[in-house]
C-alpha positions as a printed NumPy array, in Angstrom:
array([[  -4.452,  -51.332,  -86.314],
       [  -7.91 ,  -52.829,  -87.035],
       [ -11.316,  -51.445,  -88.107],
       [ -14.789,  -53.305,  -89.488],
       [ -14.679,  -51.003,  -92.516],
       [ -12.066,  -53.297,  -93.827],
       [ -14.816,  -55.322,  -95.278],
       [ -15.969,  -52.454,  -97.84 ],
       [ -12.218,  -50.945,  -98.016],
       [ -11.066,  -54.404,  -99.652],
       [ -13.651,  -55.538, -101.889],
       [ -14.222,  -52.046, -103.147],
       [ -10.224,  -52.119, -103.822],
       [ -10.876,  -55.287, -105.443],
       [ -14.092,  -55.554, -107.446],
       [ -14.702,  -51.943, -107.561],
       [ -17.151,  -52.227, -111.036],
       [ -19.328,  -54.952, -109.661],
       [ -22.767,  -54.372, -108.231],
       [ -22.478,  -54.386, -104.142],
       [ -25.932,  -53.169, -103.518],
       [ -29.766,  -53.423, -105.27 ],
       [ -32.326,  -51.845, -103.53 ],
       [ -35.491,  -51.478, -105.443],
       [ -34.308,  -49.507, -109.096],
       [ -31.313,  -48.571, -107.801],
       [ -27.687,  -50.494, -107.994],
       [ -24.473,  -49.323, -106.527],
       [ -21.119,  -50.721, -107.184],
       [ -18.251,  -51.612, -104.368],
       [ -16.49 ,  -48.054, -105.56 ],
       [ -19.99 ,  -46.404, -105.598],
       [ -20.923,  -47.355, -101.93 ],
       [ -17.556,  -46.651, -100.816],
       [ -17.394,  -43.327, -102.033],
       [ -20.885,  -42.763, -100.359],
       [ -19.219,  -44.243,  -97.193],
       [ -16.36 ,  -41.788,  -97.31 ],
       [ -18.49 ,  -38.609,  -97.848],
       [ -20.544,  -39.713,  -94.351],
       [ -16.877,  -40.194,  -92.563],
       [ -15.777,  -36.268,  -93.849],
       [ -19.2  ,  -34.803,  -92.946],
       [ -19.078,  -36.75 ,  -89.317],
       [ -15.286,  -35.391,  -88.918],
       [ -16.214,  -31.717,  -90.124],
       [ -19.111,  -31.512,  -87.597],
       [ -16.4  ,  -32.317,  -85.008],
       [ -17.045,  -36.317,  -84.346],
       [ -14.088,  -37.965,  -83.085],
       [ -12.217,  -41.868,  -82.331],
       [ -14.808,  -43.497,  -80.066],
       [ -18.078,  -41.683,  -80.44 ],
       [ -21.262,  -43.143,  -80.705],
       [ -23.158,  -42.479,  -83.759],
       [ -26.589,  -43.816,  -83.41 ],
       [ -28.695,  -44.602,  -87.088],
       [ -32.15 ,  -45.796,  -87.864],
       [ -32.506,  -47.066,  -91.37 ],
       [ -34.618,  -49.679,  -92.877],
       [ -33.12 ,  -52.185,  -95.513],
       [ -31.932,  -49.341,  -97.88 ],
       [ -28.736,  -48.139,  -99.791],
       [ -28.246,  -45.594,  -96.802],
       [ -28.009,  -48.65 ,  -94.264],
       [ -24.333,  -49.452,  -95.486],
       [ -23.401,  -46.003,  -96.608],
       [ -24.007,  -44.858,  -93.515],
       [ -22.596,  -47.763,  -91.456],
       [ -19.279,  -47.941,  -93.174],
       [ -18.799,  -44.174,  -92.954],
       [ -19.687,  -44.342,  -89.022],
       [ -16.829,  -46.535,  -88.966],
       [ -14.406,  -45.314,  -91.072],
       [ -14.73 ,  -41.907,  -88.869],
       [ -13.479,  -43.9  ,  -85.833],
       [ -17.292,  -43.577,  -84.584],
       [ -19.382,  -46.192,  -83.168],
       [ -22.119,  -47.356,  -84.557],
       [ -24.871,  -47.615,  -82.931],
       [ -28.21 ,  -49.392,  -85.584],
       [ -31.601,  -49.052,  -83.817],
       [ -34.977,  -50.603,  -84.387],
       [ -37.066,  -48.776,  -87.244],
       [ -39.957,  -49.243,  -85.224],
       [ -39.277,  -47.417,  -81.887],
       [ -41.395,  -44.441,  -81.008],
       [ -39.636,  -40.792,  -80.644],
       [ -39.791,  -41.647,  -76.18 ],
       [ -38.103,  -44.914,  -77.43 ],
       [ -35.708,  -43.5  ,  -79.444],
       [ -34.72 ,  -40.789,  -77.221],
       [ -33.657,  -43.538,  -73.926],
       [ -31.791,  -45.193,  -76.953],
       [ -29.727,  -41.903,  -77.818],
       [ -29.076,  -40.457,  -74.325],
       [ -28.346,  -44.231,  -72.938],
       [ -25.842,  -44.686,  -75.595],
       [ -24.387,  -40.901,  -75.506],
       [ -25.159,  -40.467,  -79.189],
       [ -23.265,  -37.177,  -80.579],
       [ -24.855,  -37.462,  -84.31 ],
       [ -27.901,  -39.379,  -85.123],
       [ -28.822,  -40.931,  -89.087],
       [ -32.737,  -41.455,  -89.284],
       [ -34.741,  -42.292,  -92.199],
       [ -38.044,  -40.673,  -93.576],
       [ -40.282,  -43.379,  -95.187],
       [ -43.495,  -41.765,  -95.438],
       [ -46.988,  -42.634,  -94.195],
       [ -46.208,  -46.358,  -93.5  ],
       [ -42.687,  -45.658,  -91.813],
       [ -42.831,  -41.591,  -89.923],
       [ -39.509,  -42.582,  -88.836],
       [ -38.002,  -39.335,  -89.608],
       [ -40.81 ,  -37.899,  -87.285],
       [ -40.481,  -39.915,  -84.476],
       [ -36.702,  -39.298,  -84.937],
       [ -36.823,  -35.851,  -85.041],
       [ -38.986,  -35.438,  -82.092],
       [ -36.436,  -37.881,  -80.082],
       [ -33.836,  -35.601,  -81.231],
       [ -35.643,  -32.778,  -79.743],
       [ -35.678,  -34.536,  -76.037],
       [ -32.161,  -35.686,  -76.028],
       [ -29.476,  -32.905,  -75.155],
       [ -26.562,  -34.682,  -75.618],
       [ -27.198,  -35.364,  -79.467],
       [ -26.165,  -32.47 ,  -81.606],
       [ -26.43 ,  -33.055,  -85.141],
       [ -29.522,  -35.025,  -87.025],
       [ -29.385,  -36.13 ,  -90.482],
       [ -32.577,  -37.205,  -92.397],
       [ -32.375,  -39.646,  -95.352],
       [ -34.561,  -40.783,  -97.954],
       [ -34.586,  -43.313, -100.66 ],
       [ -35.872,  -44.254, -103.92 ],
       [ -39.859,  -43.627, -103.937],
       [ -39.607,  -43.257, -100.037],
       [ -38.066,  -40.13 , -100.803],
       [ -41.122,  -39.403, -103.255],
       [ -43.954,  -40.187, -101.31 ],
       [ -41.473,  -38.527,  -98.226],
       [ -43.651,  -36.392,  -95.488],
       [ -41.99 ,  -32.974,  -95.557],
       [ -39.043,  -32.713,  -93.919],
       [ -39.261,  -31.668,  -89.917],
       [ -38.654,  -27.846,  -89.602],
       [ -35.115,  -27.382,  -88.782],
       [ -34.142,  -31.354,  -89.368],
       [ -31.011,  -31.144,  -91.996],
       [ -31.014,  -33.738,  -95.28 ],
       [ -28.001,  -36.25 ,  -95.928],
       [ -28.493,  -34.027,  -99.565],
       [ -27.802,  -30.835,  -98.064],
       [ -24.645,  -32.323,  -95.3  ],
       [ -23.445,  -34.253,  -97.864],
       [ -23.183,  -31.807, -100.949],
       [ -19.061,  -31.07 , -101.593],
       [ -18.27 ,  -33.35 ,  -98.664],
       [ -14.779,  -35.371, -100.58 ],
       [ -15.143,  -39.258, -101.241],
       [ -12.258,  -40.192, -100.531],
       [ -11.46 ,  -40.636,  -96.69 ],
       [  -8.489,  -42.057,  -94.769],
       [  -9.788,  -44.564,  -92.077],
       [  -9.17 ,  -43.786,  -88.813],
       [  -6.673,  -45.441,  -86.982],
       [  -8.775,  -48.249,  -84.457],
       [  -7.319,  -51.164,  -82.503],
       [  -8.798,  -54.468,  -81.933],
       [ -10.536,  -53.792,  -78.475],
       [ -11.942,  -50.51 ,  -79.582],
       [ -15.326,  -50.294,  -79.835],
       [ -17.034,  -50.782,  -83.536],
       [ -21.039,  -51.179,  -83.038],
       [ -23.254,  -51.17 ,  -80.098],
       [ -26.452,  -53.72 ,  -80.312],
       [ -29.31 ,  -53.191,  -78.403],
       [ -30.845,  -56.123,  -77.057],
       [ -35.111,  -56.255,  -77.638],
       [ -35.763,  -55.672,  -73.372],
       [ -37.16 ,  -58.891,  -72.398],
       [ -36.078,  -58.274,  -69.335],
       [ -36.078,  -54.596,  -67.928],
       [ -34.658,  -51.638,  -70.744],
       [ -32.978,  -52.4  ,  -73.602],
       [ -29.187,  -52.821,  -73.13 ],
       [ -25.946,  -52.149,  -75.524],
       [ -24.095,  -55.106,  -76.062],
       [ -20.573,  -53.197,  -76.572],
       [ -18.99 ,  -54.739,  -79.79 ],
       [ -15.347,  -54.281,  -80.727],
       [ -13.251,  -54.589,  -84.105],
       [ -12.582,  -57.797,  -83.599],
       [ -15.495,  -58.811,  -82.373],
       [ -16.928,  -58.105,  -85.364],
       [ -14.119,  -58.539,  -88.24 ],
       [ -12.985,  -61.869,  -86.735],
       [ -17.338,  -62.919,  -86.755],
       [ -17.586,  -61.914,  -90.637],
       [ -14.499,  -63.302,  -91.204],
       [ -15.713,  -67.075,  -89.748],
       [ -18.715,  -66.375,  -91.27 ],
       [ -17.12 ,  -66.133,  -94.791],
       [ -15.352,  -69.359,  -94.217],
       [ -18.155,  -71.388,  -93.131],
       [ -20.724,  -70.875,  -95.66 ],
       [ -17.634,  -71.482,  -98.182],
       [ -15.409,  -69.3  , -100.752],
       [ -17.603,  -69.186, -104.143],
       [ -16.461,  -66.208, -106.976],
       [ -20.014,  -64.344, -106.439],
       [ -22.998,  -65.113, -104.246],
       [ -25.613,  -62.685, -104.325],
       [ -27.557,  -62.479, -100.987],
       [ -31.249,  -61.5  , -100.171],
       [ -31.538,  -59.512,  -97.538],
       [ -34.842,  -59.692,  -95.927],
       [ -34.004,  -59.474,  -92.18 ],
       [ -33.483,  -56.167,  -90.916],
       [ -29.926,  -54.886,  -91.016],
       [ -30.164,  -52.984,  -87.219],
       [ -30.771,  -57.206,  -86.019],
       [ -26.669,  -58.753,  -85.352],
       [ -28.32 ,  -61.742,  -87.8  ],
       [ -28.191,  -59.845,  -91.316],
       [ -25.803,  -57.247,  -89.787],
       [ -23.161,  -59.117,  -89.582],
       [ -24.255,  -63.134,  -91.049],
       [ -25.362,  -61.401,  -94.692],
       [ -23.728,  -57.559,  -94.802],
       [ -20.503,  -57.968,  -93.766],
       [ -19.709,  -61.483,  -94.623],
       [ -21.313,  -60.595,  -97.76 ],
       [ -18.787,  -57.522,  -98.219],
       [ -16.061,  -59.719,  -96.83 ],
       [ -16.829,  -61.701, -100.313],
       [ -17.817,  -59.322, -102.992],
       [ -20.905,  -60.426, -102.942],
       [ -24.105,  -58.602, -104.297],
       [ -26.314,  -57.364, -101.874],
       [ -30.211,  -57.293, -102.454],
       [ -32.152,  -55.229,  -99.939],
       [ -35.42 ,  -55.589,  -99.209],
       [ -37.108,  -53.481,  -96.553],
       [ -40.05 ,  -55.567,  -95.573],
       [ -40.279,  -59.496,  -95.617],
       [ -43.064,  -61.08 ,  -97.603],
       [ -42.883,  -64.636,  -98.807],
       [ -44.292,  -63.644, -102.34 ],
       [ -42.146,  -60.845, -102.748],
       [ -39.374,  -62.634, -101.405],
       [ -39.744,  -65.579, -104.17 ],
       [ -39.894,  -62.862, -107.147],
       [ -36.79 ,  -61.614, -106.193],
       [ -35.076,  -65.09 , -105.586],
       [ -35.936,  -65.87 , -109.067],
       [ -35.156,  -63.007, -111.077],
       [ -32.268,  -61.658, -109.578],
       [ -30.688,  -65.342, -109.264],
       [ -30.614,  -65.544, -105.352],
       [ -27.696,  -68.048, -103.925],
       [ -27.689,  -66.264,  -99.944],
       [ -30.929,  -66.817,  -98.15 ],
       [ -30.986,  -66.284,  -93.96 ],
       [ -34.164,  -66.18 ,  -92.186],
       [ -36.16 ,  -66.927,  -89.156],
       [ -37.99 ,  -69.872,  -88.828],
       [ -41.251,  -67.668,  -89.346],
       [ -40.163,  -66.448,  -92.607],
       [ -39.579,  -70.225,  -93.957],
       [ -42.594,  -71.18 ,  -92.587],
       [ -43.938,  -67.817,  -94.639],
       [ -42.702,  -69.584,  -97.934],
       [ -44.482,  -72.824,  -97.045],
       [ -47.842,  -71.215,  -96.707],
       [ -50.623,  -71.341,  -98.751],
       [ -49.961,  -67.785,  -99.784],
       [ -47.539,  -68.517, -102.336],
       [ -49.056,  -71.904, -103.441],
       [ -49.151,  -70.815, -106.712],
       [ -45.772,  -70.392, -107.263],
       [ -43.326,  -73.013, -107.458],
       [ -40.504,  -73.131, -104.46 ],
       [ -38.847,  -75.41 , -106.613],
       [ -37.971,  -73.429, -109.512],
       [ -38.079,  -69.494, -107.619],
       [ -35.187,  -71.052, -105.231],
       [ -33.199,  -73.208, -108.064],
       [ -30.162,  -71.015, -107.818],
       [ -29.731,  -70.966, -103.861],
       [ -26.457,  -72.639, -102.662],
       [ -26.869,  -71.814,  -98.971],
       [ -29.974,  -71.346,  -96.707],
       [ -29.585,  -69.902,  -93.565],
       [ -32.045,  -70.094,  -90.379],
       [ -31.475,  -68.483,  -87.169],
       [ -32.588,  -66.196,  -84.581],
       [ -35.009,  -69.217,  -82.632],
       [ -35.186,  -73.113,  -82.836],
       [ -36.033,  -74.317,  -86.335],
       [ -38.593,  -76.313,  -85.899],
       [ -38.361,  -80.172,  -87.922],
       [ -41.078,  -80.03 ,  -89.705],
       [ -40.652,  -77.074,  -91.037],
       [ -37.256,  -77.982,  -92.032],
       [ -38.466,  -81.623,  -93.074],
       [ -40.981,  -79.311,  -95.865],
       [ -38.072,  -77.   ,  -96.824],
       [ -36.075,  -79.335,  -97.656],
       [ -38.311,  -81.931,  -99.88 ],
       [ -39.774,  -78.88 , -101.66 ],
       [ -36.666,  -77.219, -102.732],
       [ -34.064,  -79.915, -102.219],
       [ -31.911,  -78.119, -100.5  ],
       [ -31.068,  -78.629,  -96.741],
       [ -31.619,  -75.56 ,  -94.017],
       [ -28.204,  -74.485,  -92.78 ],
       [ -29.434,  -73.63 ,  -88.695],
       [ -26.864,  -71.646,  -86.436],
       [ -26.61 ,  -69.915,  -83.31 ],
       [ -26.109,  -66.745,  -81.538],
       [ -27.128,  -63.973,  -80.003],
       [ -26.182,  -59.718,  -80.088],
       [ -23.696,  -60.299,  -77.205],
       [ -21.923,  -63.063,  -79.308],
       [ -21.666,  -60.273,  -82.442],
       [ -24.081,  -63.095,  -83.331],
       [ -22.093,  -66.447,  -85.032],
       [ -21.118,  -69.209,  -82.212],
       [ -22.121,  -72.131,  -83.955],
       [ -23.234,  -73.345,  -86.995],
       [ -24.269,  -76.426,  -89.017],
       [ -21.341,  -76.948,  -91.612],
       [ -21.279,  -77.562,  -95.059],
       [ -20.113,  -80.645,  -96.567],
       [ -21.903,  -82.842,  -93.736],
       [ -25.316,  -84.014,  -93.658],
       [ -27.378,  -81.518,  -92.359],
       [ -28.984,  -82.346,  -88.692],
       [ -32.652,  -81.262,  -88.402],
       [ -33.045,  -80.07 ,  -85.128],
       [ -29.45 ,  -79.137,  -84.537],
       [ -27.433,  -75.87 ,  -84.23 ],
       [ -24.455,  -77.224,  -85.571],
       [ -21.043,  -77.265,  -83.955],
       [ -18.962,  -74.435,  -82.414],
       [ -17.427,  -71.883,  -85.054],
       [ -14.033,  -71.252,  -85.705],
       [ -12.587,  -70.215,  -82.569],
       [ -15.333,  -70.153,  -80.179],
       [ -15.801,  -72.232,  -77.147],
       [ -19.3  ,  -73.566,  -75.938],
       [ -19.878,  -75.31 ,  -72.201],
       [ -23.253,  -76.029,  -71.398],
       [ -23.496,  -75.344,  -67.346],
       [ -26.051,  -75.594,  -64.046],
       [ -26.957,  -72.368,  -62.348],
       [ -23.848,  -71.742,  -60.237],
       [ -21.515,  -72.088,  -63.814],
       [ -20.712,  -75.732,  -63.081],
       [ -20.567,  -78.151,  -66.34 ],
       [ -23.302,  -80.271,  -66.747],
       [ -22.882,  -83.944,  -67.129],
       [ -22.728,  -85.86 ,  -70.683],
       [ -25.78 ,  -86.115,  -72.208],
       [ -27.404,  -83.643,  -69.654],
       [ -29.263,  -80.63 ,  -70.214],
       [ -27.501,  -76.856,  -69.47 ],
       [ -27.624,  -73.533,  -70.131],
       [ -25.48 ,  -72.161,  -73.214],
       [ -22.037,  -70.4  ,  -71.957],
       [ -19.775,  -68.836,  -75.083],
       [ -16.208,  -67.938,  -74.852],
       [ -14.534,  -66.91 ,  -77.899],
       [ -13.272,  -63.486,  -80.084],
       [ -17.031,  -62.996,  -80.719],
       [ -17.964,  -62.345,  -77.236],
       [ -18.812,  -59.066,  -76.242],
       [ -16.918,  -56.147,  -73.919],
       [ -20.008,  -55.82 ,  -71.963],
       [ -22.921,  -53.822,  -71.591],
       [ -22.642,  -49.942,  -72.29 ],
       [ -22.428,  -48.787,  -68.977],
       [ -24.103,  -51.524,  -67.061],
       [ -21.121,  -53.522,  -65.071],
       [ -23.668,  -54.951,  -62.593],
       [ -25.52 ,  -56.509,  -65.632],
       [ -22.224,  -57.297,  -67.588],
       [ -21.064,  -59.351,  -64.361],
       [ -24.575,  -61.109,  -64.011],
       [ -23.995,  -63.03 ,  -67.323],
       [ -20.122,  -62.925,  -67.447],
       [ -17.236,  -64.658,  -66.14 ],
       [ -13.895,  -65.185,  -66.596],
       [ -14.447,  -64.486,  -70.495],
       [ -17.732,  -66.76 ,  -70.467],
       [ -20.988,  -65.617,  -71.62 ],
       [ -24.125,  -66.922,  -69.975],
       [ -26.587,  -67.296,  -73.188],
       [ -30.088,  -67.593,  -70.879],
       [ -30.681,  -70.56 ,  -73.648],
       [ -30.534,  -74.466,  -72.501],
       [ -29.724,  -77.464,  -74.833],
       [ -28.02 ,  -80.932,  -75.025],
       [ -25.361,  -82.042,  -77.079],
       [ -24.678,  -85.439,  -78.541],
       [ -21.424,  -87.49 ,  -78.867],
       [ -20.459,  -85.662,  -81.625],
       [ -20.28 ,  -82.226,  -80.45 ],
       [ -23.587,  -81.136,  -81.965],
       [ -25.904,  -78.825,  -79.918],
       [ -29.556,  -79.375,  -80.018],
       [ -31.725,  -76.39 ,  -78.413],
       [ -34.278,  -77.519,  -75.567],
       [ -35.684,  -73.762,  -74.72 ],
       [ -35.227,  -70.282,  -73.721],
       [ -34.818,  -70.444,  -69.747],
       [ -37.064,  -68.196,  -69.467],
       [ -39.86 ,  -70.211,  -71.49 ],
       [ -39.174,  -73.015,  -69.616],
       [ -42.91 ,  -74.131,  -68.036],
       [ -43.019,  -75.6  ,  -64.39 ],
       [ -46.029,  -77.48 ,  -63.844],
       [ -47.045,  -78.703,  -61.01 ],
       [ -43.056,  -79.209,  -60.192],
       [ -42.505,  -80.69 ,  -63.684],
       [ -40.215,  -78.777,  -66.111],
       [ -41.602,  -78.421,  -69.155],
       [ -40.26 ,  -77.308,  -72.597],
       [ -42.538,  -75.488,  -75.152],
       [ -40.201,  -76.318,  -78.055],
       [ -40.442,  -79.81 ,  -77.796],
       [ -44.646,  -79.35 ,  -77.423],
       [ -44.567,  -77.3  ,  -80.045],
       [ -42.256,  -79.595,  -82.731],
       [ -45.159,  -82.596,  -81.426],
       [ -48.382,  -80.309,  -82.494],
       [ -46.781,  -79.122,  -85.717],
       [ -46.354,  -82.569,  -87.043],
       [ -50.213,  -82.556,  -86.73 ],
       [ -51.513,  -81.834,  -89.958],
       [ -54.252,  -79.376,  -89.381],
       [ -51.339,  -76.924,  -87.858],
       [ -50.041,  -74.68 ,  -89.482],
       [ -48.171,  -72.578,  -86.53 ],
       [ -47.392,  -73.168,  -82.993],
       [ -46.474,  -71.303,  -79.456],
       [ -46.854,  -72.917,  -76.06 ],
       [ -46.436,  -70.563,  -73.175],
       [ -47.349,  -70.957,  -69.456],
       [ -50.335,  -69.125,  -68.071],
       [ -50.945,  -69.245,  -64.435],
       [ -53.125,  -72.209,  -62.366],
       [ -54.058,  -72.094,  -59.075],
       [ -52.888,  -75.614,  -57.807],
       [ -50.28 ,  -76.629,  -60.397],
       [ -48.205,  -73.042,  -60.354],
       [ -48.555,  -73.293,  -64.359],
       [ -50.791,  -74.848,  -66.733],
       [ -50.092,  -75.406,  -70.527],
       [ -51.45 ,  -73.295,  -73.245],
       [ -50.717,  -73.308,  -76.83 ],
       [ -51.582,  -71.382,  -79.197],
       [ -52.003,  -72.039,  -82.914],
       [ -52.429,  -71.107,  -86.558],
       [ -54.941,  -73.665,  -88.588],
       [ -53.274,  -74.757,  -91.761],
       [ -55.212,  -73.579,  -94.829],
       [ -59.08 ,  -75.331,  -95.278],
       [ -58.362,  -77.128,  -91.201],
       [ -61.271,  -76.937,  -89.071],
       [ -60.074,  -78.582,  -85.871],
       [ -61.479,  -77.63 ,  -82.875],
       [ -60.054,  -77.181,  -79.711],
       [ -61.018,  -80.529,  -77.534],
       [ -59.644,  -82.336,  -80.8  ],
       [ -56.376,  -81.059,  -80.98 ],
       [ -55.991,  -81.392,  -76.661],
       [ -57.704,  -85.187,  -77.305],
       [ -54.627,  -85.836,  -79.75 ],
       [ -52.206,  -83.806,  -77.551],
       [ -53.1  ,  -86.12 ,  -75.243],
       [ -52.848,  -89.012,  -76.594],
       [ -49.332,  -88.492,  -77.91 ],
       [ -47.001,  -87.18 ,  -75.091],
       [ -46.949,  -87.782,  -71.65 ],
       [ -49.573,  -86.568,  -69.228],
       [ -47.698,  -83.399,  -67.642],
       [ -46.457,  -82.185,  -71.207],
       [ -49.59 ,  -82.293,  -73.177],
       [ -51.683,  -78.39 ,  -73.438],
       [ -55.07 ,  -78.669,  -71.178],
       [ -55.775,  -74.906,  -73.118],
       [ -55.691,  -74.197,  -77.287],
       [ -56.414,  -70.786,  -78.76 ],
       [ -56.537,  -70.481,  -82.052],
       [ -55.636,  -67.286,  -83.983],
       [ -55.578,  -65.988,  -87.375],
       [ -51.713,  -65.09 ,  -86.994],
       [ -49.584,  -65.075,  -83.963],
       [ -47.418,  -61.79 ,  -83.039],
       [ -44.156,  -61.313,  -83.752],
       [ -41.075,  -58.582,  -83.592],
       [ -39.703,  -56.706,  -86.351],
       [ -37.173,  -59.886,  -87.295],
       [ -40.   ,  -62.13 ,  -87.417],
       [ -39.517,  -63.973,  -83.834],
       [ -42.955,  -65.009,  -82.093],
       [ -43.209,  -62.596,  -78.972],
       [ -44.125,  -65.257,  -76.35 ],
       [ -44.556,  -62.667,  -73.973],
       [ -47.27 ,  -61.118,  -75.526],
       [ -48.793,  -64.167,  -75.473],
       [ -47.871,  -65.107,  -71.73 ],
       [ -49.416,  -61.559,  -70.721],
       [ -52.799,  -62.22 ,  -72.755],
       [ -52.722,  -65.576,  -70.31 ],
       [ -52.038,  -64.035,  -67.313],
       [ -54.996,  -61.433,  -68.62 ],
       [ -57.276,  -64.092,  -68.867],
       [ -56.592,  -65.118,  -65.14 ],
       [ -55.57 ,  -68.453,  -63.517],
       [ -57.675,  -71.189,  -64.825]])
């Protein structure tokens, strides 16, 4: 017997009166959150949902997400969290691909018309039999009228008992299906077991240090593996208070950190960049972050310059980790108790092995760059109903990640770049991250993204998309000349485009695919 729902149930048994969730003006104790999850489980069972059935969830960071998530697990079903920015046709694809039998969807009003999109998708899906519409707090007051025929969560849960005997599941049973972003082809569902998710949460709890009580600010979307494991599951396993922020903005995050005495923050690099940006220059970061005991970065390689600035401003080093949906996600981490190494994603976490391999799966020589391959308790079963896609990335328990890295003599790993982001210019391999690190050291550069664009003779040429630092008026020619004097001749960008902002996905990761498409649309240089 192993069920991920134990994360919540144990905390509800040991600290029932402690605040588990802060969502706007609403608070839930562990007892109340567990009771809500129990009602959801009873509802699902009453509608014929059985062990192993898939139940989809579209919900921003509000109290309904953990309540429904753990309720699905209690019922022995499999949680399928969906990106809240998906449109109806995309939702319908996910519901069909996952064989979802039920769908919980949040209605957020005009700013997030998710309920309408979800209801339209539900109508286009044959196998999904139950649709539950959720609202919360202020969103409930501002939400559009429920689509005709949709069942509201309030009506569905009315009369459902709050106690529930969790369905017996085994370690190898599926707990969660997390869909990849679909950067190559249509999104695929990474099928993760109760053992994958439980061990990853407990490993994180051990890594982050056991304290009497943490307060997590969760501004990363909970549908993503980063926030889901590193903050929600780890936080509940440790009896922490989770402060839910539906949409990240730097000023709001700093205000919550200060007023609610937040001790744990996790973000992607662009979030740390935003915290250091001119938009919050009137706020004292050292005061707002004074209660932070740990700051975690993941989701993309953290630029050394951002790490340096944050440490200098806040007096706290950022602990960088690495993983992906297919690894639950924690695979490496920069451990507490030792000096942080800016630029490094740390070492493999407990129970996980890392190899750096060549395209034929053979390990590369020490000191050489290779593709990260992961083996351990965190690696997925495979892609749901996609044995061919699974076979492409998995062999003998090892998972190829698509990320290139090097390793120092102490075993610390350093991301070089994504294999798909590497630029081949005139036969030379060029790694965009290396160029971005150099560009970010220029005082006029606030944010940088480097991609390859088509070139008639070189195959690819190097282009940098730049957000200027506040007040900077540097020109394209000036920045290119500086880069040329700083980098090898085959590395420096020949083209620079200044933008007010760079495209990002829901987790704050820069969308280089869009930038590459923009460069390709401009034609060969």
